[in-house]
Amino acid sequence: MATQMFEGRGHAAVYQKYRFAPGKELQQTILTYLQEKRVNPAELVVDVGCGSGQGTRFLAEHFKKVVGTDISEAQIQEARDAPSPPGVSYLVCPAEELPFEDASVDLLTSFTAAHWFDTEKFMREANRVMKPGGCVAISTYTLDMSLRYGNCSEKLTKAFRESWDLLFKYSHERVKHVLEDYKTIFEALPFPDKKRITDIFDKIPMTVAGVVGYLESVSPYQAFMKSDPEAAKSLLQETEKSREEGNIGGCTLTKLFWPTTRTCCTVMKGGHPCACQLLH
């Protein structure tokens, strides 16, 4: 069964507010890949581990019927409460028990969630629901993110990574899949034709408050809160104080551009064998 790390309503609200949608480069890579490999338009798209729906809403801009699924009721409620394009719906269910018929799904995606799944059971379930010739696209951010702002990029990145180093002590063991760029998950995909891409880079515009909120949304921070609430709150308060003073790492700030590294595995099943993995 999938590891459950995003259950609380308060955490889900932070997740909805501060997690960003898939970057433009990743979006375009997935869409281009689908255009190259598919003959017929996708009729049913399923976004597994959708959280509060950022990736699901991107898919809905391009496909008529998109279903987001997540094991967390709180996350699904946040997704349902957010404005969504027509044709989007959400279901609460484990990634390993998808409520879809055999060979019914054209495209199955998972954005920064597959490391929480039971890999063997999820792959078996993905194989069951995919149509012949269907696609699977799995992606994740990597942890070597950088902050960019004028001539302050190095100082900003150092300050950000110092916070991450503190939080990383509270990471769940399954984060190891992110550290290896989803290599094990990619190898477990049960389709013969796979492609792994590891050089996709996206710049995500964010305020400093957005960076602080992002840190609050990640699972290690939530574990830190449970272990040492005062220290966890202090970490964000110090960063927020710097933000209010308009200064982090000696840099005066208004907005950040954050090149985010992501890994994506995209596979075709059936008569159109291929697969890809992306990193940016």
Backbone as JSON, one array per atom type, in Angstrom:
{
  "sequence": "MATQMFEGRGHAAVYQKYRFAPGKELQQTILTYLQEKRVNPAELVVDVGCGSGQGTRFLAEHFKKVVGTDISEAQIQEARDAPSPPGVSYLVCPAEELPFEDASVDLLTSFTAAHWFDTEKFMREANRVMKPGGCVAISTYTLDMSLRYGNCSEKLTKAFRESWDLLFKYSHERVKHVLEDYKTIFEALPFPDKKRITDIFDKIPMTVAGVVGYLESVSPYQAFMKSDPEAAKSLLQETEKSREEGNIGGCTLTKLFWPTTRTCCTVMKGGHPCACQLLH",
  "N": [[0.84, -1.2, 0.0], [0.37, 2.3, -0.61], [2.56, 4.72, 0.89], [1.41, 6.92, 3.36], [1.58, 10.27, 3.67], [0.52, 12.8, 3.57], [-1.84, 13.63, 4.94], [-3.22, 15.36, 6.76], [-5.63, 18.04, 7.07], [-4.78, 20.69, 7.33], [-2.14, 20.5, 6.35], [-2.69, 19.71, 3.74], [-3.92, 22.03, 2.8], [-1.79, 23.86, 2.81], [-0.21, 22.58, 0.95], [-1.79, 22.83, -1.36], [-1.68, 25.61, -1.68], [1.03, 26.26, -2.06], [2.44, 24.41, -3.64], [3.66, 23.96, -6.93], [2.54, 23.82, -10.37], [3.4, 21.34, -12.93], [6.35, 22.28, -14.67], [6.82, 24.36, -17.63], [8.64, 23.31, -19.53], [8.74, 20.6, -18.89], [6.03, 19.94, -19.27], [5.81, 20.38, -22.05], [7.59, 18.49, -23.02], [6.36, 16.06, -22.34], [3.92, 16.28, -23.77], [4.85, 16.5, -26.41], [6.08, 14.04, -26.72], [3.88, 12.33, -26.54], [2.5, 13.09, -28.86], [4.24, 12.16, -30.78], [4.13, 9.4, -30.46], [1.52, 8.41, -30.24], [-1.4, 7.44, -32.09], [-4.19, 7.78, -31.99], [-6.36, 10.14, -30.32], [-6.16, 10.65, -26.75], [-8.6, 9.2, -24.69], [-9.2, 8.69, -22.0], [-7.56, 9.93, -19.24], [-5.52, 9.42, -16.46], [-4.41, 10.67, -13.44], [-2.26, 9.77, -11.07], [-1.85, 9.77, -7.55], [-2.41, 12.48, -7.18], [-2.45, 14.58, -5.39], [-3.22, 17.89, -4.5], [-4.04, 18.54, -7.02], [-2.5, 19.97, -8.97], [-0.98, 18.98, -11.19], [-3.01, 17.56, -12.43], [-4.8, 19.49, -13.33], [-3.25, 20.74, -15.27], [-3.18, 18.66, -17.19], [-5.86, 18.59, -17.88], [-6.15, 20.76, -19.5], [-5.52, 19.83, -21.96], [-6.73, 17.41, -22.52], [-9.87, 15.67, -22.8], [-11.15, 14.11, -20.8], [-10.19, 13.73, -17.57], [-9.01, 12.14, -14.72], [-8.17, 12.57, -11.41], [-6.46, 10.88, -8.87], [-6.01, 10.06, -5.42], [-4.7, 8.91, -2.3], [-5.25, 10.36, -0.09], [-7.87, 11.85, 1.58], [-8.07, 14.5, 2.39], [-6.36, 15.86, 0.63], [-7.66, 15.37, -1.81], [-10.05, 16.71, -1.35], [-9.14, 19.35, -1.29], [-8.31, 19.53, -3.95], [-10.78, 19.26, -5.26], [-12.03, 21.57, -4.38], [-10.68, 23.59, -5.65], [-10.65, 25.75, -8.55], [-11.36, 24.15, -11.61], [-10.83, 22.98, -14.98], [-13.44, 21.97, -17.34], [-14.45, 18.5, -17.42], [-12.83, 17.33, -15.53], [-12.36, 15.17, -12.77], [-12.23, 13.79, -9.42], [-10.96, 11.17, -7.34], [-10.84, 9.28, -4.32], [-8.48, 6.94, -3.63], [-6.17, 4.17, -3.3], [-2.97, 4.11, -4.98], [-2.34, 1.6, -5.78], [-4.68, 0.29, -6.19], [-6.57, 0.94, -8.41], [-9.67, 2.24, -9.53], [-10.52, 1.4, -12.18], [-11.45, -0.09, -15.3], [-10.02, -3.03, -16.86], [-7.55, -2.42, -19.34], [-8.38, 0.26, -20.04], [-7.39, 2.83, -19.83], [-5.82, 5.55, -21.4], [-3.68, 7.33, -20.98], [-1.53, 7.42, -18.27], [-0.44, 9.19, -15.52], [1.97, 10.42, -13.12], [2.97, 12.81, -10.93], [5.67, 13.62, -9.14], [5.1, 11.74, -7.09], [5.28, 8.97, -7.22], [7.25, 7.72, -5.71], [6.13, 7.25, -3.28], [4.49, 5.1, -3.61], [3.69, 1.55, -3.41], [5.91, -0.03, -5.21], [6.01, -2.46, -6.77], [3.32, -3.38, -6.7], [1.97, -1.18, -7.74], [3.0, -1.01, -10.35], [2.04, -3.38, -11.41], [-0.68, -2.82, -11.33], [-0.81, -0.58, -13.01], [-0.12, -1.78, -15.43], [-2.33, -3.39, -15.76], [-4.53, -1.58, -16.15], [-3.86, -0.07, -18.38], [-4.44, 0.74, -21.79], [-3.72, -1.16, -24.78], [-0.9, 0.14, -26.4], [-1.05, 2.4, -24.89], [0.13, 5.15, -22.77], [2.51, 5.76, -20.13], [3.5, 8.22, -17.89], [5.85, 9.26, -15.7], [7.1, 11.36, -13.2], [9.44, 13.37, -11.28], [10.52, 15.97, -9.04], [13.96, 16.74, -8.51], [16.33, 16.97, -5.77], [18.31, 18.83, -5.96], [17.82, 21.61, -6.29], [18.01, 25.02, -7.42], [18.25, 28.5, -6.59], [17.57, 31.52, -8.3], [18.48, 34.82, -8.68], [19.37, 37.69, -9.92], [22.6, 38.84, -9.11], [22.71, 37.41, -6.81], [22.36, 34.71, -6.71], [24.02, 32.54, -5.89], [24.29, 32.92, -3.09], [21.62, 32.76, -2.3], [20.92, 30.14, -3.07], [22.63, 28.72, -1.39], [21.59, 29.4, 1.15], [19.03, 28.3, 0.93], [19.63, 25.56, 0.56], [20.87, 24.97, 2.96], [18.71, 25.02, 4.7], [17.32, 22.85, 3.63], [19.15, 20.8, 4.17], [18.92, 20.6, 6.93], [16.24, 19.79, 7.15], [16.34, 17.4, 5.79], [17.16, 15.34, 7.42], [14.89, 14.38, 8.48], [13.61, 12.99, 6.54], [11.57, 10.54, 4.91], [12.28, 7.07, 4.34], [11.63, 6.35, 1.75], [12.22, 8.45, 0.14], [14.61, 7.96, -0.96], [14.26, 7.06, -3.56], [13.86, 9.4, -4.98], [16.35, 10.58, -4.69], [17.9, 8.98, -6.3], [17.03, 9.7, -8.76], [14.68, 8.41, -9.6], [15.5, 5.98, -10.67], [15.25, 3.22, -9.93], [12.48, 2.96, -9.95], [11.96, 3.53, -12.64], [13.25, 1.34, -13.86], [11.58, -0.64, -12.99], [9.29, -0.38, -14.46], [6.96, -2.15, -16.39], [7.17, -2.41, -19.18], [8.54, -3.0, -22.39], [9.72, -1.03, -24.01], [11.35, 1.74, -23.18], [12.17, 5.07, -22.22], [14.47, 7.28, -20.79], [14.82, 10.47, -19.58], [16.95, 13.03, -18.53], [17.51, 15.77, -18.41], [15.92, 18.1, -18.24], [15.06, 21.39, -17.62], [13.36, 23.73, -15.69], [12.24, 27.05, -15.11], [10.78, 28.42, -12.38], [8.75, 30.97, -11.44], [8.81, 32.5, -8.29], [7.92, 33.99, -5.16], [9.76, 34.96, -2.19], [8.21, 34.29, 0.01], [6.77, 32.26, -1.14], [8.74, 30.31, -1.44], [9.29, 29.75, 1.25], [6.78, 28.74, 1.96], [6.72, 26.5, 0.32], [8.75, 24.92, 1.51], [7.45, 24.41, 3.92], [5.48, 22.74, 3.01], [6.61, 20.29, 2.35], [7.21, 16.78, 2.99], [9.36, 16.1, 4.85], [9.46, 18.41, 6.47], [6.99, 18.32, 7.74], [7.34, 15.99, 9.23], [9.4, 16.89, 10.87], [8.01, 18.82, 12.31], [6.39, 17.2, 13.88], [8.29, 15.91, 15.41], [9.87, 17.93, 16.65], [8.36, 20.53, 17.35], [8.8, 23.28, 18.07], [11.39, 23.9, 17.15], [10.99, 23.43, 14.43], [9.07, 25.38, 13.75], [10.6, 27.6, 14.3], [12.54, 27.52, 12.3], [11.12, 28.23, 9.94], [10.19, 30.7, 10.79], [12.51, 32.25, 11.05], [13.36, 32.37, 8.42], [11.16, 33.64, 7.32], [11.28, 36.05, 8.7], [13.59, 37.15, 7.61], [12.59, 37.46, 5.06], [10.62, 39.43, 5.48], [12.25, 41.53, 6.12], [13.29, 41.91, 3.72], [15.58, 40.62, 2.92], [17.75, 37.99, 2.26], [20.45, 35.97, 2.85], [22.04, 38.2, 2.5], [20.96, 39.46, 0.3], [18.76, 41.66, -1.33], [15.34, 41.28, -2.03], [12.63, 40.77, -4.36], [11.37, 39.0, -6.11], [11.84, 35.56, -7.01], [13.54, 33.43, -9.35], [13.3, 30.14, -9.98], [15.09, 27.55, -10.99], [14.06, 24.37, -11.47], [14.75, 21.0, -10.89], [13.71, 18.05, -12.46], [12.59, 14.68, -12.81], [11.45, 12.49, -15.34], [9.69, 9.65, -16.36], [8.59, 8.23, -19.29], [6.46, 6.03, -20.91], [5.5, 3.8, -23.57], [3.01, 1.4, -24.24], [2.33, -1.85, -25.56], [1.64, -1.98, -29.03], [3.26, 0.14, -29.69], [6.15, 0.44, -28.81], [8.15, 2.12, -26.41], [9.98, 4.34, -24.21], [10.63, 6.97, -21.82], [12.79, 9.03, -19.78], [13.12, 11.96, -17.85], [15.09, 14.74, -16.76], [15.4, 17.81, -15.09]],
  "CA": [[0.0, 0.0, 0.0], [1.12, 3.55, -0.68], [2.89, 5.4, 2.14], [0.54, 8.07, 3.51], [2.36, 11.34, 4.29], [-0.08, 14.11, 3.32], [-3.21, 13.36, 5.35], [-3.88, 16.42, 7.52], [-6.3, 19.08, 6.28], [-3.91, 21.86, 7.31], [-1.04, 20.23, 5.44], [-3.23, 19.71, 2.38], [-4.16, 23.42, 2.42], [-0.48, 24.41, 2.5], [0.19, 21.92, -0.3], [-2.54, 23.46, -2.44], [-1.3, 27.0, -1.83], [2.43, 26.51, -2.38], [3.02, 23.52, -4.65], [3.46, 24.52, -8.26], [2.2, 22.89, -11.44], [4.55, 20.95, -13.74], [6.91, 23.38, -15.43], [6.51, 24.4, -19.06], [9.5, 22.41, -20.28], [8.27, 19.23, -18.64], [4.75, 19.81, -19.96], [6.02, 20.28, -23.49], [8.26, 17.23, -23.3], [5.36, 15.0, -22.28], [2.97, 16.44, -24.87], [5.54, 16.18, -27.66], [6.28, 12.59, -26.73], [2.6, 11.71, -26.86], [2.21, 13.35, -30.27], [5.11, 11.32, -31.6], [3.91, 7.97, -30.26], [0.13, 7.98, -30.31], [-2.14, 7.67, -33.33], [-5.52, 8.25, -31.62], [-6.4, 11.02, -29.14], [-6.43, 9.97, -25.48], [-9.97, 9.34, -24.22], [-9.2, 8.71, -20.54], [-6.26, 10.21, -18.63], [-5.58, 9.25, -15.01], [-3.27, 11.25, -12.73], [-2.22, 9.0, -9.83], [-1.16, 10.52, -6.52], [-2.56, 13.83, -7.73], [-2.38, 15.62, -4.37], [-4.28, 18.9, -4.62], [-4.51, 18.66, -8.4], [-1.75, 20.86, -9.85], [-0.7, 18.28, -12.44], [-4.28, 17.16, -13.03], [-5.35, 20.65, -14.04], [-2.47, 20.89, -16.51], [-3.63, 17.65, -18.14], [-7.21, 18.92, -18.31], [-6.06, 21.77, -20.56], [-5.16, 19.17, -23.21], [-7.5, 16.17, -22.71], [-11.28, 15.88, -22.48], [-11.56, 13.45, -19.55], [-9.04, 13.52, -16.71], [-9.38, 11.75, -13.36], [-7.09, 12.6, -10.44], [-6.67, 9.98, -7.74], [-5.05, 10.18, -4.32], [-5.1, 8.15, -1.11], [-5.59, 11.31, 0.96], [-9.16, 12.53, 1.44], [-7.85, 15.94, 2.54], [-5.8, 16.36, -0.63], [-8.71, 15.33, -2.84], [-11.0, 17.79, -1.08], [-8.49, 20.58, -1.77], [-8.37, 19.5, -5.41], [-12.17, 19.51, -5.67], [-12.4, 22.95, -4.05], [-9.98, 24.51, -6.54], [-11.25, 25.85, -9.89], [-10.81, 23.18, -12.55], [-11.47, 22.97, -16.3], [-14.44, 20.91, -17.51], [-13.94, 17.16, -17.7], [-11.95, 16.86, -14.45], [-12.98, 14.62, -11.57], [-11.25, 13.3, -8.45], [-11.36, 9.99, -6.58], [-9.96, 8.83, -3.24], [-8.15, 5.52, -3.74], [-4.73, 3.91, -3.34], [-2.37, 3.96, -6.3], [-2.23, 0.18, -6.08], [-6.03, -0.25, -6.38], [-7.24, 1.94, -9.22], [-11.03, 1.79, -9.85], [-10.75, 1.49, -13.62], [-11.52, -1.4, -15.94], [-8.83, -3.49, -17.57], [-7.3, -1.85, -20.67], [-9.31, 1.37, -20.24], [-6.71, 4.12, -19.65], [-4.92, 5.91, -22.5], [-2.49, 7.97, -20.42], [-1.45, 7.4, -16.81], [0.65, 10.04, -15.08], [2.22, 10.63, -11.69], [3.91, 13.91, -10.77], [6.34, 13.7, -7.83], [4.32, 10.95, -6.14], [5.47, 7.52, -7.37], [8.13, 7.17, -4.68], [5.31, 6.86, -2.12], [3.69, 3.92, -3.94], [4.29, 0.22, -3.4], [6.32, -0.05, -6.61], [5.62, -3.69, -7.46], [1.86, -3.44, -6.85], [1.55, -0.11, -8.64], [3.34, -1.37, -11.72], [1.09, -4.41, -11.82], [-1.96, -2.15, -11.55], [-0.67, 0.23, -14.23], [-0.15, -2.72, -16.56], [-3.71, -3.88, -15.9], [-5.51, -0.59, -16.62], [-3.44, 0.6, -19.61], [-4.82, 0.23, -23.1], [-2.59, -1.45, -25.68], [-0.43, 1.37, -27.01], [-1.19, 3.53, -23.98], [1.36, 5.77, -22.25], [2.7, 6.07, -18.71], [4.48, 9.3, -17.7], [6.14, 9.4, -14.27], [8.13, 12.38, -13.04], [9.68, 13.9, -9.93], [11.56, 16.95, -8.83], [15.13, 16.29, -7.77], [16.56, 17.8, -4.59], [19.39, 19.78, -6.2], [17.22, 22.82, -6.84], [18.79, 26.24, -7.26], [17.52, 29.76, -6.63], [18.21, 32.47, -9.19], [18.03, 36.21, -8.55], [20.46, 38.61, -10.19], [23.93, 38.38, -8.69], [22.58, 36.8, -5.48], [21.95, 33.32, -6.88], [24.83, 31.63, -5.09], [23.94, 33.09, -1.67], [20.26, 32.26, -2.12], [20.94, 28.69, -3.15], [23.29, 28.25, -0.17], [20.64, 29.53, 2.26], [17.96, 27.32, 0.71], [20.12, 24.19, 0.76], [21.1, 24.79, 4.39], [17.41, 24.64, 5.26], [17.03, 21.48, 3.17], [20.02, 19.88, 4.89], [18.31, 20.4, 8.24], [15.01, 19.03, 6.99], [16.56, 16.09, 5.19], [17.3, 14.36, 8.49], [13.55, 13.88, 8.8], [13.03, 12.41, 5.33], [11.16, 9.13, 4.9], [13.22, 6.23, 3.59], [11.25, 6.23, 0.34], [12.8, 9.57, -0.61], [15.78, 7.43, -1.67], [13.93, 6.97, -4.98], [14.08, 10.73, -5.56], [17.79, 10.81, -4.7], [18.49, 8.26, -7.43], [16.33, 10.15, -9.97], [13.66, 7.41, -9.97], [16.11, 4.93, -11.46], [14.64, 1.94, -9.59], [11.09, 3.0, -10.43], [12.03, 3.42, -14.09], [13.61, -0.04, -14.21], [10.45, -1.52, -12.64], [8.19, -0.26, -15.43], [6.86, -3.47, -17.01], [7.02, -2.28, -20.62], [9.87, -3.22, -22.97], [10.27, 0.14, -24.69], [11.38, 2.82, -22.21], [13.13, 6.15, -22.46], [14.73, 8.04, -19.56], [15.39, 11.77, -19.91], [17.41, 13.63, -17.27], [18.09, 17.1, -18.65], [14.86, 19.1, -18.41], [15.18, 22.45, -16.62], [12.26, 24.69, -15.69], [12.33, 28.19, -14.21], [9.49, 28.62, -11.74], [8.73, 32.25, -10.72], [8.3, 32.38, -6.94], [8.33, 34.96, -4.15], [10.41, 34.33, -1.05], [7.14, 33.68, 0.79], [6.45, 31.0, -1.81], [9.78, 29.34, -1.1], [9.03, 29.35, 2.64], [5.6, 27.89, 1.94], [7.1, 25.22, -0.28], [9.44, 24.16, 2.55], [6.44, 23.96, 4.88], [4.61, 21.72, 2.4], [7.29, 19.02, 2.08], [7.01, 15.78, 4.04], [10.33, 16.18, 5.95], [9.1, 19.47, 7.42], [5.87, 17.83, 8.55], [7.92, 15.07, 10.21], [10.13, 17.76, 11.79], [7.0, 19.42, 13.17], [5.94, 16.2, 14.85], [9.42, 15.57, 16.27], [10.33, 19.1, 17.41], [7.53, 21.62, 16.81], [9.36, 24.61, 18.27], [12.51, 24.08, 16.23], [10.44, 23.5, 13.07], [8.48, 26.71, 13.57], [11.69, 28.58, 14.31], [13.19, 27.5, 10.98], [10.33, 29.03, 9.02], [10.1, 32.07, 11.28], [13.75, 32.95, 10.73], [13.34, 32.65, 6.98], [10.11, 34.63, 7.11], [11.8, 37.32, 9.21], [14.48, 37.65, 6.58], [11.76, 37.9, 3.95], [9.99, 40.7, 5.83], [13.29, 42.55, 6.08], [13.69, 42.02, 2.33], [16.98, 40.22, 2.8], [18.16, 36.62, 2.55], [21.83, 35.76, 2.42], [22.64, 39.46, 2.09], [20.37, 39.9, -0.97], [17.44, 42.29, -1.3], [14.55, 40.45, -2.94], [11.21, 40.94, -4.64], [10.88, 37.77, -6.73], [12.88, 34.6, -7.34], [13.31, 32.49, -10.44], [13.8, 28.92, -9.38], [15.22, 26.43, -11.92], [13.71, 23.17, -10.73], [15.14, 19.78, -11.57], [12.63, 17.07, -12.41], [12.82, 13.46, -13.57], [10.21, 11.95, -15.88], [9.73, 8.42, -17.14], [7.42, 8.13, -20.16], [6.52, 4.75, -21.61], [4.41, 3.34, -24.4], [2.74, -0.01, -24.06], [1.66, -2.53, -26.67], [2.2, -1.95, -30.36], [4.12, 1.3, -29.9], [7.07, 0.35, -27.67], [9.13, 3.15, -26.14], [9.91, 4.9, -22.87], [11.61, 8.03, -21.63], [12.9, 9.65, -18.46], [13.59, 13.33, -17.99], [15.61, 15.43, -15.59], [15.72, 19.21, -15.36]],
  "C": [[0.87, 1.25, 0.0], [1.39, 4.1, 0.72], [2.08, 6.69, 2.22], [1.26, 9.15, 4.32], [1.67, 12.7, 4.23], [-1.56, 14.11, 3.73], [-3.93, 14.55, 5.97], [-4.49, 17.49, 6.64], [-5.45, 20.34, 6.2], [-2.75, 21.68, 6.35], [-1.52, 20.28, 4.0], [-3.47, 21.14, 1.89], [-2.85, 24.13, 2.05], [0.02, 23.87, 1.16], [-0.49, 22.58, -1.5], [-2.02, 24.87, -2.72], [0.1, 27.15, -2.42], [3.06, 25.54, -3.37], [2.69, 24.04, -6.03], [3.16, 23.42, -9.28], [3.46, 22.44, -12.16], [5.03, 22.11, -14.6], [6.67, 23.25, -16.93], [7.36, 23.43, -19.88], [9.08, 20.96, -20.11], [6.94, 18.98, -19.36], [4.97, 19.56, -21.44], [6.68, 18.96, -23.86], [7.26, 16.08, -23.31], [4.41, 15.08, -23.47], [3.6, 16.09, -26.21], [5.74, 14.68, -27.79], [4.98, 11.87, -27.1], [2.24, 11.91, -28.33], [3.03, 12.45, -31.19], [4.67, 9.86, -31.58], [2.47, 7.51, -30.43], [-0.51, 8.32, -31.65], [-3.49, 8.29, -33.01], [-5.45, 9.16, -30.39], [-6.7, 10.21, -27.88], [-7.86, 10.24, -25.03], [-10.05, 9.44, -22.7], [-7.77, 8.88, -20.03], [-6.42, 10.12, -17.12], [-4.28, 9.76, -14.39], [-3.23, 10.64, -11.32], [-1.36, 9.72, -8.79], [-1.22, 12.01, -6.82], [-2.43, 14.94, -6.69], [-3.53, 16.6, -4.52], [-4.54, 19.31, -6.06], [-3.72, 19.55, -9.33], [-1.45, 20.21, -11.2], [-1.97, 17.89, -13.18], [-4.87, 18.29, -13.86], [-4.56, 20.96, -15.31], [-2.95, 19.91, -17.56], [-5.0, 18.01, -18.72], [-7.23, 20.01, -19.38], [-5.87, 21.13, -21.93], [-5.99, 17.93, -23.51], [-8.91, 16.35, -22.17], [-11.69, 15.29, -21.14], [-10.32, 13.1, -18.74], [-9.53, 13.21, -15.3], [-8.13, 11.79, -12.49], [-7.42, 11.69, -9.29], [-5.61, 10.22, -6.67], [-5.6, 9.41, -3.12], [-5.58, 9.06, 0.01], [-6.91, 12.01, 0.69], [-8.98, 14.04, 1.52], [-7.29, 16.55, 1.26], [-6.86, 16.41, -1.72], [-9.74, 16.43, -2.6], [-10.43, 19.13, -1.52], [-8.56, 20.65, -3.29], [-9.78, 19.82, -5.91], [-12.58, 20.95, -5.43], [-11.75, 23.97, -4.97], [-10.69, 24.6, -7.89], [-10.56, 24.88, -10.85], [-11.52, 23.3, -13.9], [-12.55, 21.89, -16.36], [-13.77, 19.56, -17.78], [-13.02, 16.61, -16.65], [-12.78, 16.31, -13.31], [-11.89, 14.03, -10.68], [-11.82, 12.13, -7.65], [-10.35, 9.73, -5.48], [-9.74, 7.33, -3.4], [-6.64, 5.35, -3.69], [-4.23, 3.79, -4.77], [-2.33, 2.52, -6.75], [-3.59, -0.49, -6.31], [-6.86, 0.78, -7.15], [-8.61, 1.43, -9.68], [-11.38, 1.95, -11.33], [-10.71, 0.09, -14.22], [-10.2, -1.75, -16.61], [-8.75, -2.8, -18.94], [-8.23, -0.69, -20.99], [-8.64, 2.74, -20.24], [-5.72, 4.37, -20.8], [-3.59, 6.48, -21.99], [-2.58, 7.94, -18.91], [-0.23, 8.21, -16.4], [0.81, 9.99, -13.57], [3.31, 11.67, -11.55], [4.42, 13.96, -9.34], [5.54, 12.95, -6.77], [4.7, 9.48, -6.15], [6.39, 6.91, -6.32], [7.36, 6.77, -3.42], [4.53, 5.58, -2.37], [4.46, 2.64, -3.6], [4.63, -0.09, -4.86], [5.81, -1.28, -7.35], [4.12, -3.73, -7.71], [1.36, -2.35, -7.8], [1.83, -0.45, -10.09], [2.39, -2.45, -12.26], [-0.27, -3.79, -12.14], [-1.92, -1.28, -12.8], [-0.76, -0.65, -15.47], [-1.57, -3.22, -16.82], [-4.61, -2.85, -16.57], [-5.14, 0.04, -17.95], [-4.0, -0.07, -20.86], [-3.58, -0.21, -23.87], [-2.18, -0.17, -26.42], [-0.56, 2.59, -26.14], [0.16, 4.01, -23.44], [1.33, 5.89, -20.73], [3.77, 7.15, -18.62], [4.66, 9.53, -16.2], [7.27, 10.4, -14.1], [8.3, 12.75, -11.58], [10.64, 15.06, -9.99], [12.77, 16.24, -8.24], [15.38, 17.29, -6.64], [17.67, 18.82, -4.79], [18.87, 21.05, -6.87], [18.11, 24.03, -6.55], [17.87, 27.45, -7.31], [18.29, 30.75, -7.49], [17.61, 33.86, -8.98], [19.22, 37.13, -8.74], [21.81, 38.04, -9.81], [23.91, 37.72, -7.31], [22.3, 35.3, -5.54], [22.71, 32.37, -5.97], [24.47, 31.71, -3.61], [22.55, 32.52, -1.38], [20.22, 30.74, -2.11], [21.58, 28.1, -1.9], [22.32, 28.29, 1.01], [19.52, 28.49, 2.15], [18.43, 25.91, 1.04], [20.49, 23.94, 2.21], [19.8, 24.41, 5.09], [17.06, 23.2, 4.89], [17.88, 20.47, 3.93], [19.47, 19.58, 6.28], [17.07, 19.53, 8.15], [15.27, 17.59, 6.55], [16.73, 14.98, 6.24], [15.97, 13.71, 8.85], [12.86, 13.25, 7.6], [12.65, 10.95, 5.54], [12.12, 8.33, 4.02], [12.88, 6.15, 2.1], [11.73, 7.41, -0.51], [14.07, 9.12, -1.33], [15.51, 7.31, -3.17], [14.13, 8.3, -5.69], [15.57, 10.99, -5.69], [18.47, 10.1, -5.87], [17.76, 8.58, -8.73], [15.36, 9.11, -10.51], [14.22, 6.26, -10.79], [15.45, 3.57, -11.21], [13.2, 1.86, -10.09], [11.05, 2.85, -11.95], [12.3, 1.98, -14.51], [12.45, -1.0, -13.93], [9.29, -1.41, -13.61], [8.13, -1.51, -16.3], [6.69, -3.46, -18.52], [8.4, -2.33, -21.27], [10.52, -1.98, -23.56], [10.22, 1.34, -23.75], [12.45, 3.85, -22.57], [13.25, 7.0, -21.2], [15.44, 9.34, -19.92], [15.76, 12.49, -18.61], [18.02, 15.02, -17.45], [17.03, 18.15, -18.96], [14.98, 20.13, -17.28], [14.04, 23.44, -16.79], [12.55, 25.82, -14.71], [10.93, 28.5, -13.68], [9.52, 29.96, -11.0], [8.11, 32.08, -9.33], [8.74, 33.58, -6.11], [9.08, 34.22, -3.05], [9.38, 33.66, -0.15], [6.73, 32.34, 0.19], [7.46, 29.92, -1.52], [9.59, 28.83, 0.32], [7.83, 28.41, 2.7], [5.88, 26.53, 1.35], [7.81, 24.34, 0.76], [8.44, 23.6, 3.57], [5.62, 22.81, 4.33], [5.27, 20.35, 2.29], [7.17, 18.07, 3.27], [8.07, 15.83, 5.14], [10.0, 17.28, 6.95], [7.96, 19.02, 8.31], [6.36, 16.83, 9.6], [8.7, 15.83, 11.27], [9.17, 18.39, 12.79], [6.54, 18.45, 14.25], [7.04, 15.89, 15.87], [9.82, 16.72, 17.19], [9.61, 20.33, 16.91], [8.17, 23.0, 16.95], [10.51, 24.89, 17.3], [12.02, 24.21, 14.79], [9.84, 24.87, 12.79], [9.55, 27.78, 13.5], [12.38, 28.67, 12.96], [12.44, 28.39, 10.0], [10.27, 30.48, 9.46], [11.34, 32.88, 10.95], [13.8, 33.3, 9.25], [12.31, 33.72, 6.66], [10.56, 36.01, 7.59], [12.73, 37.96, 8.19], [13.69, 38.18, 5.39], [11.14, 39.27, 4.25], [10.99, 41.85, 5.81], [13.81, 42.75, 4.65], [15.1, 41.54, 2.08], [17.15, 38.76, 3.17], [19.57, 36.45, 2.01], [22.49, 37.04, 1.94], [22.06, 40.04, 0.82], [19.0, 40.53, -0.74], [16.57, 41.68, -2.39], [13.16, 41.02, -3.18], [10.63, 39.67, -5.23], [12.06, 36.88, -7.08], [12.53, 33.88, -8.63], [14.05, 31.22, -10.06], [13.91, 27.82, -10.43], [15.05, 25.12, -11.15], [14.09, 21.94, -11.52], [14.07, 18.72, -11.39], [13.04, 15.84, -13.22], [11.48, 12.95, -14.09], [10.47, 10.67, -16.63], [8.47, 8.38, -17.99], [7.51, 6.83, -20.94], [5.3, 4.55, -22.49], [4.25, 1.85, -24.19], [2.12, -0.58, -25.33], [2.39, -2.33, -27.98], [3.11, -0.77, -30.64], [5.15, 1.34, -28.77], [8.03, 1.53, -27.59], [8.97, 3.63, -24.72], [10.92, 6.0, -22.71], [11.63, 8.52, -20.19], [13.62, 10.97, -18.58], [14.08, 13.91, -16.68], [15.85, 16.88, -15.94], [15.95, 19.98, -14.08]]
}
